[in-house]
Short mmCIF file of C-alpha atoms in Angstrom, two decimals:
data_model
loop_
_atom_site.label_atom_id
_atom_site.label_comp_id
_atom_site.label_asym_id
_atom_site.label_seq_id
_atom_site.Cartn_x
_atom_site.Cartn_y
_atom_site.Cartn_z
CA UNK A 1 -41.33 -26.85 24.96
CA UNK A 2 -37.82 -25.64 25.35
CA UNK A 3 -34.56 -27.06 24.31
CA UNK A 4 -32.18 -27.90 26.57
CA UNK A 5 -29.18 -26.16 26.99
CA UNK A 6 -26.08 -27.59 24.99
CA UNK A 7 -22.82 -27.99 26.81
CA UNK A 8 -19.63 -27.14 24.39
CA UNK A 9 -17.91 -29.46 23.46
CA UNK A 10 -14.17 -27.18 23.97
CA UNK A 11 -13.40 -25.69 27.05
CA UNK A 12 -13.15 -21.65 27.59
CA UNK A 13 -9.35 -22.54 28.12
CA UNK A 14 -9.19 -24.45 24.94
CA UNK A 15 -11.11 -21.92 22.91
CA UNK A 16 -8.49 -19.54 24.37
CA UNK A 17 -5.55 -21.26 23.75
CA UNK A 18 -6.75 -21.98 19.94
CA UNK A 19 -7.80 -18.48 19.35
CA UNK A 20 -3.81 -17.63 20.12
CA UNK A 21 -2.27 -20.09 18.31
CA UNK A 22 -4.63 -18.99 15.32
CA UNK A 23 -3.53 -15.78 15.90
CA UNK A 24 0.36 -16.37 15.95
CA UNK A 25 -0.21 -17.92 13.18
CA UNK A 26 -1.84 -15.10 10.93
CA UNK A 27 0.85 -12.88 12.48
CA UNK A 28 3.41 -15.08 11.21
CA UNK A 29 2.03 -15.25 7.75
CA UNK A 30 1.46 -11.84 7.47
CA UNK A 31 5.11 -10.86 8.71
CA UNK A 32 6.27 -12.85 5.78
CA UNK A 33 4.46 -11.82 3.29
CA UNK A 34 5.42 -8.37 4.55
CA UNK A 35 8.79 -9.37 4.01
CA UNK A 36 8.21 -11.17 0.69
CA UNK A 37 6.92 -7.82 -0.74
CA UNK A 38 9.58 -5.80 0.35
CA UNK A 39 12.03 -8.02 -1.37
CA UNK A 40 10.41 -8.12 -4.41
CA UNK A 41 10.51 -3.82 -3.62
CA UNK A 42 13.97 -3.93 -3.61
CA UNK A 43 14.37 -6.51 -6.57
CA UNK A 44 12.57 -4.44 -9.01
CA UNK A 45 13.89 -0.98 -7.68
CA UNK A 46 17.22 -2.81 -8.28
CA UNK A 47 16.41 -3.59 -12.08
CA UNK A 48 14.43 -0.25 -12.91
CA UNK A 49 16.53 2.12 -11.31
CA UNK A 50 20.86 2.01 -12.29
CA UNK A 51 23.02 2.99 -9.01
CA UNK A 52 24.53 6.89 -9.04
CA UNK A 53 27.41 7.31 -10.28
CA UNK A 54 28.97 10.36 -9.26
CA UNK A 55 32.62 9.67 -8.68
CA UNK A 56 34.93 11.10 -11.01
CA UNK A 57 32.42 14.02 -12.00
CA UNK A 58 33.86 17.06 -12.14
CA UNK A 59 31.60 20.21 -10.36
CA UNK A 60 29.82 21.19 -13.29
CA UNK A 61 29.16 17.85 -14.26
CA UNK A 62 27.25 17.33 -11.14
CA UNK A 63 25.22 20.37 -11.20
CA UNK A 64 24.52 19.26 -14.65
CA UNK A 65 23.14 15.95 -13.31
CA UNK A 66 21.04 17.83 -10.43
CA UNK A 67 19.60 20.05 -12.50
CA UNK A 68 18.53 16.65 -14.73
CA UNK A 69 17.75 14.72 -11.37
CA UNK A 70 15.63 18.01 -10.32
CA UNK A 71 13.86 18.53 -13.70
CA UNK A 72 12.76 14.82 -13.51
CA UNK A 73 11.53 14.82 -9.96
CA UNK A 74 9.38 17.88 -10.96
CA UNK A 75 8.10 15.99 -13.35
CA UNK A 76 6.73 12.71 -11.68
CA UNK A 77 5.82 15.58 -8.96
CA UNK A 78 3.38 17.65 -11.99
CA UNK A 79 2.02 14.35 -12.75
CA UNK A 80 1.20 12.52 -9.41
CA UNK A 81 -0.76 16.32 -8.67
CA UNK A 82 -2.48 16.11 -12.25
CA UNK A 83 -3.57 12.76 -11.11
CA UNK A 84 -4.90 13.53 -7.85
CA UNK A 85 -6.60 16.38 -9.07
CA UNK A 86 -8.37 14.79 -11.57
CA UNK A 87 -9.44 11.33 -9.12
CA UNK A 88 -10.55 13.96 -7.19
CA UNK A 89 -12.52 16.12 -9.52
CA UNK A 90 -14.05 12.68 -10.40
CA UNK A 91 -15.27 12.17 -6.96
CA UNK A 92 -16.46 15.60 -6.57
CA UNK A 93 -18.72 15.66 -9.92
CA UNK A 94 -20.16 12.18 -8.81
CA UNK A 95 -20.85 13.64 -5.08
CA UNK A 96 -22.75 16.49 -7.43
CA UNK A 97 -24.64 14.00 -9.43
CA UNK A 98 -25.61 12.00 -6.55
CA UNK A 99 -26.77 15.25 -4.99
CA UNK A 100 -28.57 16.57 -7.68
CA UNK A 101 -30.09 13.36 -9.16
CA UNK A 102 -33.37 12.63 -7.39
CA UNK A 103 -33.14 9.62 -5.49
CA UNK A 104 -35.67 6.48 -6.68
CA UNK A 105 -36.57 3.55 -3.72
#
């Protein structure tokens, strides 16, 4: 014997108008935590990293400091590449092992 049908109990309008107020109010939580992170960006750049100073330097002693600057950057740049090439040697030798392992089911 078949059920009857059940009538909801909230109106398509209601469901609606929910359904955007539940959504404002994800956006809203999400645009402050957005924000939140991007202070606490700027707070620790602000402790890890001392301002520029580069009044007073005379020409040589700013090419001095480039050069340093430069040498650094190159650095962080030789390791950030030594780290992507190794996460992705990883996931190449495990594509291998997949691929070469027989599969068991």
């Amino acid at each position: 014997m078949p059920e009857p049908e059940r009538k909801s109990k909230i109106t398509a309008s209601r469901k609606l108008m929910l359904k955007s107020l539940m959504l404002a109010k994800a956006k809203e939580c999400w645009e402050q935590e957005h924000e939140e992170k991007e202070a606490e960006k700027a707070r620790y750049l602000a402790e890890r990293i001392p301002t520029l100073q580069t009044r007073g330097l005379s020409l040589s002693a700013l090419q001095d400091l480039c050069r340093e600057l430069h040498a650094k950057v190159e650095v962080v740049d030789e390791e950030r590449y030594d780290i992507e090439a190794m996460s992705g040697m990883e996931g190449r030798k495990k594509m291998f092992d997949a691929a070469k392992s027989p599969t068991t089911q």
